[in-house]
Tab-separated table of C-alpha atoms in Angstrom:
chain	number	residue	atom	x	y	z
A	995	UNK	CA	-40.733	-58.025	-44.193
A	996	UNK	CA	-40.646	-54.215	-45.155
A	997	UNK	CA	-43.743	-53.033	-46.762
A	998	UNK	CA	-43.212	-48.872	-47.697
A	999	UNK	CA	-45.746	-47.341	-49.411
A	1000	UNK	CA	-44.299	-45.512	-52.110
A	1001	UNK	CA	-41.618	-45.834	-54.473
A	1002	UNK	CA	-39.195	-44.030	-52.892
A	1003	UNK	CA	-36.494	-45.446	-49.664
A	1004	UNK	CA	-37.877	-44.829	-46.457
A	1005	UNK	CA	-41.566	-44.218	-47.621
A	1006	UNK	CA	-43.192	-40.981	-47.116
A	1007	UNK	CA	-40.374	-39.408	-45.149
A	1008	UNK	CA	-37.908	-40.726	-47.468
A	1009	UNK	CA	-36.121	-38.925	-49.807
A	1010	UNK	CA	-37.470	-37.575	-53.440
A	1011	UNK	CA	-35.333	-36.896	-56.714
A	1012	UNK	CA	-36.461	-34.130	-58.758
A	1013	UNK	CA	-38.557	-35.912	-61.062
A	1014	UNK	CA	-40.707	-37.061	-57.299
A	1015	UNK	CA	-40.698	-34.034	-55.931
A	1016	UNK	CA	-42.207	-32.239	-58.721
A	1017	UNK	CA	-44.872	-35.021	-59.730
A	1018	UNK	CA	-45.102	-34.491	-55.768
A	1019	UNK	CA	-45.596	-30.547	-55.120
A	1020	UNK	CA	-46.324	-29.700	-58.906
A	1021	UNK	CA	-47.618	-32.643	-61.166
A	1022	UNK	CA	-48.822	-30.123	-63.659
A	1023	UNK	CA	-45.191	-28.647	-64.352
A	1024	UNK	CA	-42.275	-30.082	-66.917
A	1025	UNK	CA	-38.886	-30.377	-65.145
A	1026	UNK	CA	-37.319	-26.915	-65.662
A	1027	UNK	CA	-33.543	-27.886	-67.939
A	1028	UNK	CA	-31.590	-25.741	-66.271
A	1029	UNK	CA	-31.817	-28.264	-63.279
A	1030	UNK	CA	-29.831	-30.706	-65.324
A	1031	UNK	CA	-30.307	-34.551	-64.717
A	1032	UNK	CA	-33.121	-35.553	-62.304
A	1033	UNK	CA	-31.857	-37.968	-61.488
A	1034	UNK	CA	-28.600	-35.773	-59.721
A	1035	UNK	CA	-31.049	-34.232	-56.956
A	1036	UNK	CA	-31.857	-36.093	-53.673
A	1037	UNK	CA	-34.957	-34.473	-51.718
A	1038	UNK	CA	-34.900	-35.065	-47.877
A	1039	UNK	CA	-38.813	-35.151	-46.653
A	1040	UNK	CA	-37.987	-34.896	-43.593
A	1041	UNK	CA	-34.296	-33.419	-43.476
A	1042	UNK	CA	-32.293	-34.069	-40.261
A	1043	UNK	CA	-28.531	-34.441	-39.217
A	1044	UNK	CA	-26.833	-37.127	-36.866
A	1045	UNK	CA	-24.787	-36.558	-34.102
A	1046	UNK	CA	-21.783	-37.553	-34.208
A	1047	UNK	CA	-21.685	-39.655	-30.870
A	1048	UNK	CA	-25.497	-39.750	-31.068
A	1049	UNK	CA	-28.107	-42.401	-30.601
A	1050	UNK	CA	-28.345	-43.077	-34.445
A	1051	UNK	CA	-24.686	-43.115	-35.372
A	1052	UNK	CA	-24.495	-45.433	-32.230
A	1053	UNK	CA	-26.776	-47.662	-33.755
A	1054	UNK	CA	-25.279	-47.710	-36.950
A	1055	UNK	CA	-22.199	-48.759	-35.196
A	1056	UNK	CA	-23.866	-51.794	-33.306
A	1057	UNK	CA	-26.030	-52.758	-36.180
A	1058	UNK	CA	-23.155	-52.758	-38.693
A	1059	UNK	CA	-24.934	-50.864	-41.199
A	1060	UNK	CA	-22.294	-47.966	-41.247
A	1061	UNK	CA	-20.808	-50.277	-43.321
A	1062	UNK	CA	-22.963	-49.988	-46.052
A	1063	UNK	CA	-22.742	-45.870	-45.949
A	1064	UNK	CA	-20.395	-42.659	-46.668
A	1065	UNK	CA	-20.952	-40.292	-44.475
A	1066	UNK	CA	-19.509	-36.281	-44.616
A	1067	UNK	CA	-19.087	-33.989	-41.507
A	1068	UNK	CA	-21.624	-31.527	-41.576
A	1069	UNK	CA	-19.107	-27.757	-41.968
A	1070	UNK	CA	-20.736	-25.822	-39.584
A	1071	UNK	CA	-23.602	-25.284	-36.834
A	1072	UNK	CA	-25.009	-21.990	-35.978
A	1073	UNK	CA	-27.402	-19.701	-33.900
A	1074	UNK	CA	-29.236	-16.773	-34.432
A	1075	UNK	CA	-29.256	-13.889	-31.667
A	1076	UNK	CA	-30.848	-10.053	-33.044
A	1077	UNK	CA	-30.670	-10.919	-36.268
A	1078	UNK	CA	-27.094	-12.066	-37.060
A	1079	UNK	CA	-26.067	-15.165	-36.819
A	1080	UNK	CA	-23.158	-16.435	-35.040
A	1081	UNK	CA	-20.874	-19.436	-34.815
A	1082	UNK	CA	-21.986	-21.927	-31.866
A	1083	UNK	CA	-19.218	-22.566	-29.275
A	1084	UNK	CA	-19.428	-25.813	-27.721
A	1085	UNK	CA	-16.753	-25.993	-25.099
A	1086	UNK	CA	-14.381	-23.503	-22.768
A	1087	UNK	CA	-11.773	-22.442	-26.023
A	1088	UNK	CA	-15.028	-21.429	-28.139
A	1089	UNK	CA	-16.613	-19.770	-25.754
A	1090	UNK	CA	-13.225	-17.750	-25.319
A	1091	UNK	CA	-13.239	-17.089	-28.631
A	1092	UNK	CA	-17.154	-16.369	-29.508
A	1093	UNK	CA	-18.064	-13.107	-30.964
A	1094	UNK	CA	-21.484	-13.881	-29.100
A	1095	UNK	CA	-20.568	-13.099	-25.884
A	1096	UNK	CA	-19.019	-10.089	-24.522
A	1097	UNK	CA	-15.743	-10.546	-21.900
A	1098	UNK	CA	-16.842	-11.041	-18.459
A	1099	UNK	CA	-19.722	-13.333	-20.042
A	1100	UNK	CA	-17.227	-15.314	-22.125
A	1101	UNK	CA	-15.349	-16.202	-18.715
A	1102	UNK	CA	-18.641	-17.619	-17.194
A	1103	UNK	CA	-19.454	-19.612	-20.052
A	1104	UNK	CA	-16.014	-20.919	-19.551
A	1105	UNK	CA	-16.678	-22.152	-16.311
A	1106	UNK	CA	-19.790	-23.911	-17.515
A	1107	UNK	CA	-18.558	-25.690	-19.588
A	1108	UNK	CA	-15.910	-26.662	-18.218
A	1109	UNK	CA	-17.967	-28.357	-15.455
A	1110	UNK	CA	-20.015	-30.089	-18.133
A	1111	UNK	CA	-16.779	-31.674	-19.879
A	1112	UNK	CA	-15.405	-32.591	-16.280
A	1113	UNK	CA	-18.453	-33.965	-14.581
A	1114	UNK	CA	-19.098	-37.613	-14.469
A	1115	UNK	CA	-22.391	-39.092	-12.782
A	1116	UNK	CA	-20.187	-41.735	-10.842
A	1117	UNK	CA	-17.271	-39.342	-9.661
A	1118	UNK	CA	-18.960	-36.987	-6.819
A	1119	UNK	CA	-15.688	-34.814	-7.241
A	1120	UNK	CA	-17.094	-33.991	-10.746
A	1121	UNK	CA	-20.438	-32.708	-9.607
A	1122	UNK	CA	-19.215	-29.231	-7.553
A	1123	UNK	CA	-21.821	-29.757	-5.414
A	1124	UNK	CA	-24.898	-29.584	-7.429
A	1125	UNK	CA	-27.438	-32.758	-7.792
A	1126	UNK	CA	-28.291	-32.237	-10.752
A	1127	UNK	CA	-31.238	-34.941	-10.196
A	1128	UNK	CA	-32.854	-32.020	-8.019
A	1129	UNK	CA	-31.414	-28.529	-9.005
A	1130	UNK	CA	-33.262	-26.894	-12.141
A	1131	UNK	CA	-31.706	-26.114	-15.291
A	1132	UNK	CA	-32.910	-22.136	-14.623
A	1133	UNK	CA	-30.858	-22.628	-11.184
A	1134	UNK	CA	-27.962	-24.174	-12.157
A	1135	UNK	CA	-27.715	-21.196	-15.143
A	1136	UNK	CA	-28.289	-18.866	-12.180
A	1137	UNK	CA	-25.171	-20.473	-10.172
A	1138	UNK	CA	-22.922	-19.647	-12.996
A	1139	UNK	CA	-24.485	-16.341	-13.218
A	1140	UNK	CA	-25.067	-16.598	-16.933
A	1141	UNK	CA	-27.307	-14.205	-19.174
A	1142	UNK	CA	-30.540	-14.447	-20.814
A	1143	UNK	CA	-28.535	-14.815	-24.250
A	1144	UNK	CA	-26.314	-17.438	-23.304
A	1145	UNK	CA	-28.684	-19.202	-21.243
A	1146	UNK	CA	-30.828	-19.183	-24.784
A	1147	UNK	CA	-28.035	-20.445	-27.023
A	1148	UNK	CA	-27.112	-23.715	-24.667
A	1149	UNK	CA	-30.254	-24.677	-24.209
A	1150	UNK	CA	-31.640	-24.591	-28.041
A	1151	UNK	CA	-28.139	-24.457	-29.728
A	1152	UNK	CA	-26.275	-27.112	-27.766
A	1153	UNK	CA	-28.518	-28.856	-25.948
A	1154	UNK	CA	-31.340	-28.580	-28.216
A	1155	UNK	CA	-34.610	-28.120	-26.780
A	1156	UNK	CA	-37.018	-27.150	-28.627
A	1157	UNK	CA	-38.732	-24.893	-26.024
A	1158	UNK	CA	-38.059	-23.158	-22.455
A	1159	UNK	CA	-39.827	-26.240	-20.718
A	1160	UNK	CA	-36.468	-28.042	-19.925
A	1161	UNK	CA	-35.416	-25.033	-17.778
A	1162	UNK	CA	-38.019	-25.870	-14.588
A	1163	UNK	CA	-37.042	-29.330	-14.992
A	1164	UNK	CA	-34.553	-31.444	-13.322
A	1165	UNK	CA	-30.887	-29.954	-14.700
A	1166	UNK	CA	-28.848	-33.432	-15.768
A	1167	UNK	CA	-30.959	-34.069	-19.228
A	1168	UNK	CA	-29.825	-30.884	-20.234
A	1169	UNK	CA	-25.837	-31.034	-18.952
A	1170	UNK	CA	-25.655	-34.631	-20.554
A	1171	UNK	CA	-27.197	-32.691	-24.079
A	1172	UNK	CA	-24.405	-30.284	-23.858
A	1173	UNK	CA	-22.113	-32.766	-23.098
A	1174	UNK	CA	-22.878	-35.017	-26.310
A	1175	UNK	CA	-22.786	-32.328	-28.628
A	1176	UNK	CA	-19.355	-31.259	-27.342
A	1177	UNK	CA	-18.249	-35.227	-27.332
A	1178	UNK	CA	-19.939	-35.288	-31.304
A	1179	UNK	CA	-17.654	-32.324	-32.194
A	1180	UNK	CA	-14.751	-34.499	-30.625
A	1181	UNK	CA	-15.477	-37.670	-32.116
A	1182	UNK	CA	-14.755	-36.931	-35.813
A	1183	UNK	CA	-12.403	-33.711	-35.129
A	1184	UNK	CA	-14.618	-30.988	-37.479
A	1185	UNK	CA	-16.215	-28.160	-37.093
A	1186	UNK	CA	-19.200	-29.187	-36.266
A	1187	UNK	CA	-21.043	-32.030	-33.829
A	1188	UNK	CA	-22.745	-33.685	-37.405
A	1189	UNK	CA	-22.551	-35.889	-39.689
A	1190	UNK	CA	-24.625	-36.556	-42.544
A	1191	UNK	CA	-24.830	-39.530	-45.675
A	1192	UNK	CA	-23.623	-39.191	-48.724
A	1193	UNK	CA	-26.639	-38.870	-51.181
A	1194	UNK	CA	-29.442	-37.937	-48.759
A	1195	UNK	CA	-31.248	-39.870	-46.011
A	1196	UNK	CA	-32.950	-42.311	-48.274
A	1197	UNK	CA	-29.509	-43.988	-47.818
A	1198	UNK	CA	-30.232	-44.925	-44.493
A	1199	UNK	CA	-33.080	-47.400	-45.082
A	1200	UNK	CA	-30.897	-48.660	-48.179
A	1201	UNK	CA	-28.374	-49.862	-45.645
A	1202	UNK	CA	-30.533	-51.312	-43.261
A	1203	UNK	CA	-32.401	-53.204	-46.231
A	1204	UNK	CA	-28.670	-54.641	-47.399
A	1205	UNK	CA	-28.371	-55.605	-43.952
A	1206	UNK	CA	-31.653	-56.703	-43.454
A	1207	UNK	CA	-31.324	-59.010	-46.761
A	1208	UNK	CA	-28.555	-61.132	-45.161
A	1209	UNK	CA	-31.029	-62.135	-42.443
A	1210	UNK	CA	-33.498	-63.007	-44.846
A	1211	UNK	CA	-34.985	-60.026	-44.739
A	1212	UNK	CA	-37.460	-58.199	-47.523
A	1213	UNK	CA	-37.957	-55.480	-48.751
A	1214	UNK	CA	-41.269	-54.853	-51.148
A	1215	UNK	CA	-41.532	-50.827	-52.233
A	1216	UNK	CA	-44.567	-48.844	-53.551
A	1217	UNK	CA	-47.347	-51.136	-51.649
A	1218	UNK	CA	-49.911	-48.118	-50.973
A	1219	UNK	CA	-52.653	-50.735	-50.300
A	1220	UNK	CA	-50.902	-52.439	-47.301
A	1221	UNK	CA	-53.350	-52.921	-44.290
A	1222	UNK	CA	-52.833	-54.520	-41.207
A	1223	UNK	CA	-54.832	-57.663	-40.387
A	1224	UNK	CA	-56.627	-58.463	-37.081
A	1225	UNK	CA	-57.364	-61.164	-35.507
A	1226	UNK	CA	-60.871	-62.159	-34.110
A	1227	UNK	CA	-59.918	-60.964	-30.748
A	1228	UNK	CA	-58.648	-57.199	-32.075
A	1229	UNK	CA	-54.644	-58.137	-32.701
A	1230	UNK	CA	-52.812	-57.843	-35.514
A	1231	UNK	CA	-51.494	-60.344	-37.097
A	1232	UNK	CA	-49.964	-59.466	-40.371
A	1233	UNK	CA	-50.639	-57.371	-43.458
A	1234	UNK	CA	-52.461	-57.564	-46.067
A	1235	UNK	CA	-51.349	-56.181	-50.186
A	1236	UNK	CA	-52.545	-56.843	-53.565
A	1237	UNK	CA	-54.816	-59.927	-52.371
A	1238	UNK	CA	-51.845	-61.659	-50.790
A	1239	UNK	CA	-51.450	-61.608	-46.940
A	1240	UNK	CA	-48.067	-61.950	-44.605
A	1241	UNK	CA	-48.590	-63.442	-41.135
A	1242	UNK	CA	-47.175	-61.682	-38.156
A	1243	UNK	CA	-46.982	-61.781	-34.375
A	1244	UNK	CA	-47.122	-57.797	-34.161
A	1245	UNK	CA	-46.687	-55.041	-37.050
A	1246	UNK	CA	-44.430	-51.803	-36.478
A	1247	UNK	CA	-44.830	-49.188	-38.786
A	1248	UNK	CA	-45.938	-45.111	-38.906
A	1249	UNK	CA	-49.395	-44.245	-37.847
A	1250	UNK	CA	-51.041	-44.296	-41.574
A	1251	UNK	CA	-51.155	-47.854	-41.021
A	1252	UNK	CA	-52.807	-47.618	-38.234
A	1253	UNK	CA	-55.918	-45.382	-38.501
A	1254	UNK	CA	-57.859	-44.612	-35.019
A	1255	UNK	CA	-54.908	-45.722	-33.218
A	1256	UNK	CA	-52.926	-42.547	-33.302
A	1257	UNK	CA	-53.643	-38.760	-32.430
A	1258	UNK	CA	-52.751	-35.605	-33.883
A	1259	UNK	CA	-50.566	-33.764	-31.442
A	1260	UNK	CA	-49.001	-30.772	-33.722
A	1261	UNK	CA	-47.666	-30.304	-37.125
A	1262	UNK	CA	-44.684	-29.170	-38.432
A	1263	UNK	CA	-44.122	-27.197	-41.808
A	1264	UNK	CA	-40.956	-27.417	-44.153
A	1265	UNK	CA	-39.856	-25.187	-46.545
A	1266	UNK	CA	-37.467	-27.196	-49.125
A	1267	UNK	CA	-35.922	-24.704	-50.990
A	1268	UNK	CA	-33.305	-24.693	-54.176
A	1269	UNK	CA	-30.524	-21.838	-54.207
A	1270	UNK	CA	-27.392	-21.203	-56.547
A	1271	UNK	CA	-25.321	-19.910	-53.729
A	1272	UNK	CA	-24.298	-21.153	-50.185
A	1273	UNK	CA	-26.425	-19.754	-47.594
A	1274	UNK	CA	-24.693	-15.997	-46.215
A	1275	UNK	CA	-23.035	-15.514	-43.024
A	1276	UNK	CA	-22.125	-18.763	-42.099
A	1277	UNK	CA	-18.327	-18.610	-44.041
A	1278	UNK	CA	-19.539	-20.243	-47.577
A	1279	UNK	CA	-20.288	-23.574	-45.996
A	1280	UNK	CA	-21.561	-26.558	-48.249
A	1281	UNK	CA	-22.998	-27.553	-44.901
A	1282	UNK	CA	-24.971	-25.869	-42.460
A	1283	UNK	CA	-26.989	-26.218	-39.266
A	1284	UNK	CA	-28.780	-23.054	-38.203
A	1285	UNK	CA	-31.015	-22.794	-35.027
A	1286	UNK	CA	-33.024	-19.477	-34.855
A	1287	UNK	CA	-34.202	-19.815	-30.265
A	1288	UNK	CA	-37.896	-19.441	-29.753
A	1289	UNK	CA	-37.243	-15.961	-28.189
A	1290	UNK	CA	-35.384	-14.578	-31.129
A	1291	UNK	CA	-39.092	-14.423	-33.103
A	1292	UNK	CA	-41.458	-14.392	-30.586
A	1293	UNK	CA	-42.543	-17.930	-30.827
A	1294	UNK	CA	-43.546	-20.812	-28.394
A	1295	UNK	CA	-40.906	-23.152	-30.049
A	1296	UNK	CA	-37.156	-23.025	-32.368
A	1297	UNK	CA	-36.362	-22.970	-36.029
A	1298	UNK	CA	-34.616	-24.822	-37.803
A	1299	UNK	CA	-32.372	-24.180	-41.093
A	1300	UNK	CA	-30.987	-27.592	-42.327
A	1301	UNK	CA	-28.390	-26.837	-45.322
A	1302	UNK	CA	-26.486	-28.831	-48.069
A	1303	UNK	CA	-24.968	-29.048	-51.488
A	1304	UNK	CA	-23.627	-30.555	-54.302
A	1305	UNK	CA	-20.685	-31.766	-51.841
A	1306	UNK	CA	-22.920	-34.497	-50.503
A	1307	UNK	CA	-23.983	-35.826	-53.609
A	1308	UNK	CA	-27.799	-34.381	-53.393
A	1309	UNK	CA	-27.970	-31.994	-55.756
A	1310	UNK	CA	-26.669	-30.725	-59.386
A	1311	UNK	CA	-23.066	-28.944	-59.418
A	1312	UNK	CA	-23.009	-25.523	-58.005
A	1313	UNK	CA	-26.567	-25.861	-56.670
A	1314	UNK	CA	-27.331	-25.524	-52.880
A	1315	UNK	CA	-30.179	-27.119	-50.665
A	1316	UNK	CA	-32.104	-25.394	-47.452
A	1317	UNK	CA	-34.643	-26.762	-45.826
A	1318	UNK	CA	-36.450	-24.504	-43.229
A	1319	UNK	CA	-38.741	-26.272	-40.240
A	1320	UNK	CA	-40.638	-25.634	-37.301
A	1321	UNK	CA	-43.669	-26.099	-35.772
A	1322	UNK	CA	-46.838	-25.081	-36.416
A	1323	UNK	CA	-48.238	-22.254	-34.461
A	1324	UNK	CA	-51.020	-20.100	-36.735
A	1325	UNK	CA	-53.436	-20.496	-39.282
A	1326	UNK	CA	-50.238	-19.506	-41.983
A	1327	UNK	CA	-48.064	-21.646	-41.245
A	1328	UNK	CA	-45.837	-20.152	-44.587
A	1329	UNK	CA	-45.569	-17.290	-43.537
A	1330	UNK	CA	-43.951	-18.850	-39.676
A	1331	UNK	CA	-41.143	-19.742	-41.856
A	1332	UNK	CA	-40.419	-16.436	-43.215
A	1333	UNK	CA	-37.081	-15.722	-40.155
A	1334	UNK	CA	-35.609	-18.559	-41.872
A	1335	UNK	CA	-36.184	-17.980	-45.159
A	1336	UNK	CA	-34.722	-14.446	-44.664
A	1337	UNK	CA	-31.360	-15.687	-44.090
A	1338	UNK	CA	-31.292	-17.781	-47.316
A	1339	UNK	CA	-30.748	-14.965	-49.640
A	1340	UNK	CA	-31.777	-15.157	-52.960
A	1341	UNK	CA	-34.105	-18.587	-53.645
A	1342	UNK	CA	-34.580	-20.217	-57.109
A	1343	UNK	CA	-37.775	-22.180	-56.128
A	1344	UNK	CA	-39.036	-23.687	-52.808
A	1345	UNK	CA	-41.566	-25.978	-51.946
A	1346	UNK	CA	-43.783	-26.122	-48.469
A	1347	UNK	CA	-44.948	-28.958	-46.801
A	1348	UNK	CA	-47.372	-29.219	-43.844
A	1349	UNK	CA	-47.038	-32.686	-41.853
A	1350	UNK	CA	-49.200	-33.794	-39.185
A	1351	UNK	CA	-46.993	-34.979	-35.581
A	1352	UNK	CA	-48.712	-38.474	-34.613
A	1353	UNK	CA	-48.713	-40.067	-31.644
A	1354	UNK	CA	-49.814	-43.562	-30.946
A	1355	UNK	CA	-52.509	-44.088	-28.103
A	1356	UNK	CA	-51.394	-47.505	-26.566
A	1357	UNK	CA	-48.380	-48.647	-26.006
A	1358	UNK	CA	-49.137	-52.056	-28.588
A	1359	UNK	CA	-48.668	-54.874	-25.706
A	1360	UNK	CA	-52.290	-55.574	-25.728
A	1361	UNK	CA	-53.276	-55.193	-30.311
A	1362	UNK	CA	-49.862	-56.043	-31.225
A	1363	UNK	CA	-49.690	-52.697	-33.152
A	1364	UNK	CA	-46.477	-51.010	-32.699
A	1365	UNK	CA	-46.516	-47.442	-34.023
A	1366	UNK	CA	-43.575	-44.684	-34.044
A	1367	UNK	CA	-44.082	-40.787	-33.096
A	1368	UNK	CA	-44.216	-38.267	-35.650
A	1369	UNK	CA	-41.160	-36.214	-36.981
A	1370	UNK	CA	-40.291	-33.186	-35.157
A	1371	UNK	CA	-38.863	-29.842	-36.376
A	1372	UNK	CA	-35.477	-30.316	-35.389
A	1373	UNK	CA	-32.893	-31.337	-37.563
A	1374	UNK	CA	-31.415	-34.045	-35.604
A	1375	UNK	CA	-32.022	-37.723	-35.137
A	1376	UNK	CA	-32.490	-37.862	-31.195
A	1377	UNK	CA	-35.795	-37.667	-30.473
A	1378	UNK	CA	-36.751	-40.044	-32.864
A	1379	UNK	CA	-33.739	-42.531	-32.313
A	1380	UNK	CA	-35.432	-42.316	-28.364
A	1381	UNK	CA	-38.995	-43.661	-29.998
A	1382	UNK	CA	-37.461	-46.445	-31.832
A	1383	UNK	CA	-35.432	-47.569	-28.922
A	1384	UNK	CA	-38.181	-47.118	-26.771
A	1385	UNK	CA	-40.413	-49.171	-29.463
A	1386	UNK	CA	-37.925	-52.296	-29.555
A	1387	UNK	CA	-38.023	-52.126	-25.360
A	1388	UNK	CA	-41.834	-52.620	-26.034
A	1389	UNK	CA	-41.385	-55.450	-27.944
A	1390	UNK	CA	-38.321	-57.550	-26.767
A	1391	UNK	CA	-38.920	-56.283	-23.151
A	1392	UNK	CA	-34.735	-55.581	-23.130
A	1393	UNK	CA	-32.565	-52.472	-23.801
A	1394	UNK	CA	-30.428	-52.455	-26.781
A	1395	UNK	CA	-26.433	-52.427	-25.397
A	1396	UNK	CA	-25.126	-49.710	-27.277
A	1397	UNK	CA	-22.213	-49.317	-25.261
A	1398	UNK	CA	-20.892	-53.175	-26.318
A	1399	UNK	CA	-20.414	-51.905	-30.240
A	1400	UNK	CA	-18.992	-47.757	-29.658
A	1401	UNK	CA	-17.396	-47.587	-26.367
A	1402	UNK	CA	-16.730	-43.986	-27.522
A	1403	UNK	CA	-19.955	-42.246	-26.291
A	1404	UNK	CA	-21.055	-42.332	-22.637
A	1405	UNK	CA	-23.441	-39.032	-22.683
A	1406	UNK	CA	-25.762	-40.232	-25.875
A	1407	UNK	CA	-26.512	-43.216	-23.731
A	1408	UNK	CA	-27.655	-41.758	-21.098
A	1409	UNK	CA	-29.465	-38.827	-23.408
């Protein structure tokens, strides 16, 4: 049994049309006409890509509920260094290629890569010598004598962390990173390492609810009055909406079902903005990932510009979505996003959203509450793909076999 609390697939992080968003972020407005049909615009809350031999594509594949969905390759993905933004390369011919390097650097890159493509965690003849169980990210970087710049675009562009922490830490989390977004770019043969649904996220909990349905599954939308029951001794055991109770061994949901069992840990703000024009420098793409490194503004952690377009079904002909993230670090958070908004060009109208980053503060085994992590910034489905397969671990005690349904990925496993 599925119990969201609003109207909408996927509940609060689902995805809005334009009549939602605006009784959403301006319930005092009319719809402006030149918008066309409401019901033509899909709103991602929370607006993220998937990998293309990532953890959520992966369990689409062993689920079966890519079945039930149309997915487009995502045109491009890009990162920003002084101001311009450039074309990410993801293997040895990009980085050839790359405008973002100059010569001698290009040739190093090309022998870092390289040994990311070749190496293998069972074949010692792939690892040149380097554990990377015990060598550093910031040493192994040093060993191929790379730069500060290209040191900065593989680890936020292609390996994606969000900060400089991974690079005092242990070296293979970050290899295996850059090795699944140069396997995603593989898999599907485009021009970028994502994928993303036809019509907007909220397809994604569509699909699992027709698959859910023929397990006997159900689905109930808009409950806003859903609480979890407890038992005498403190456990849940069901939920509780409209006077009518379901019986449960354990409840999983978000943390706004669960209040006092979660804690604030950050928040992120999102900019979702409406344009009439693809965003500039990234070749008129319908498509766009853009990743603006930590050091490029003088924050503690990335930005993230998440584009799309009438091409994938979520908006009116000849219209263009953006959606700007990251986290939040001042008292105007706003005015963080303004280095991504600047390489938007002109905006019709954007909306900005401030959502708190939960984290649960038990692990469930002993109240039978199981409760996901926040969203993050980024604009990819890893991190929280991680949460839910660490969630099901919690509860079944067993890993989920990805491997048995898409023998095609080995580095998203062991991401």
């Amino acid at each position: 049994l599925h119990r969201p609390p609003t109207s909408s697939w996927g509940g609060g992080p689902g995805s809005l049309n334009l009549k939602q968003l605006y009784e959403k972020f301006k319930p005092d407005q009319e719809l402006p006409p030149h918008y066309g049909r409401w019901q033509d615009w899909s709103f991602d809350m929370v607006p993220k890509f998937m990998m293309g031999n990532g953890l959520l594509v992966r369990v689409l594949v062993h689920t079966g509920v890519h079945k039930y969905l149309e997915f487009k390759a995502v045109d491009g993905s890009y990162v920003v260094k002084g101001g311009k933004t450039y074309k990410v390369p993801a293997n040895d011919k990009d980085a050839l290629r790359s405008s973002l390097m100059g010569m001698f650097e290009k040739y190093r890159a090309r022998s870092f890569f390289i040994f990311v493509q070749d190496y293998e965690k069972d074949d010692p003849k792939t690892h040149k010598g380097y554990d990377l169980d015990v060598i550093t990210s910031r040493e192994l970087f040093k060993a191929y004598g790379l730069d500060p710049n290209t040191v900065d675009f593989i680890g936020h562009a292609l390996a994606l962390q969000t900060d400089d922490s991974f690079m005092d830490q242990p070296a293979r989390k970050m290899v295996m990173a850059v090795k699944l977004y140069s396997e995603s770019l593989a898999r599907f043969e485009t021009n970028s390492p994502y994928i993303y649904p036809l019509y907007g996220l909220g397809e994604l909990p569509q699909g699992f609810a027709r698959l859910s349905a023929v397990y006997g599954g159900t689905y109930m939308l808009d409950k806003p009055d859903a609480q979890v029951v407890y038992d005498e001794a403190g456990k849940a055991c069901g939920v509780s909406s409209e006077g009518e109770t379901a019986k449960a061994k354990y409840v999983v949901g978000d943390p706004s079902y669960f209040p006092g069992k979660a804690s604030r840990v950050g928040q992120v703000v999102r900019a979702i903005c409406i344009l009439s024009h693809p965003i500039p420098n990234v070749g008129d793409s319908h498509s766009v990932q853009i990743i603006i490194p930590q050091k490029q503004t003088g924050r503690q952690s990335d930005m993230y510009v998440f584009g799309c377009s009438f091409a994938h079904n979520v908006c009116a002909k000849g219209k263009y979505l953006a959606f700007v993230s990251t986290a939040v670090e001042t008292a105007n958070p706003t005015a963080e996003l303004m280095p991504g908004l600047q390489l938007l060009g002109a905006i019709d109208e954007y909306f900005v959203q401030v959502s708190d980053v939960m984290q649960p503060m038990n692990d469930g085994s002993q109240d039978g509450c199981y409760i996901s992590k926040g969203y993050d910034a980024t604009t990819h489905f890893q991190s929280t793909v991680e949460d839910v397969l660490e969630m099901y671990k919690k509860i079944t005690g067993k890993d989920v076999n990805l491997d048995a349904d898409d023998p095609a990925a080995t580095a998203g496993q062991e991401q």
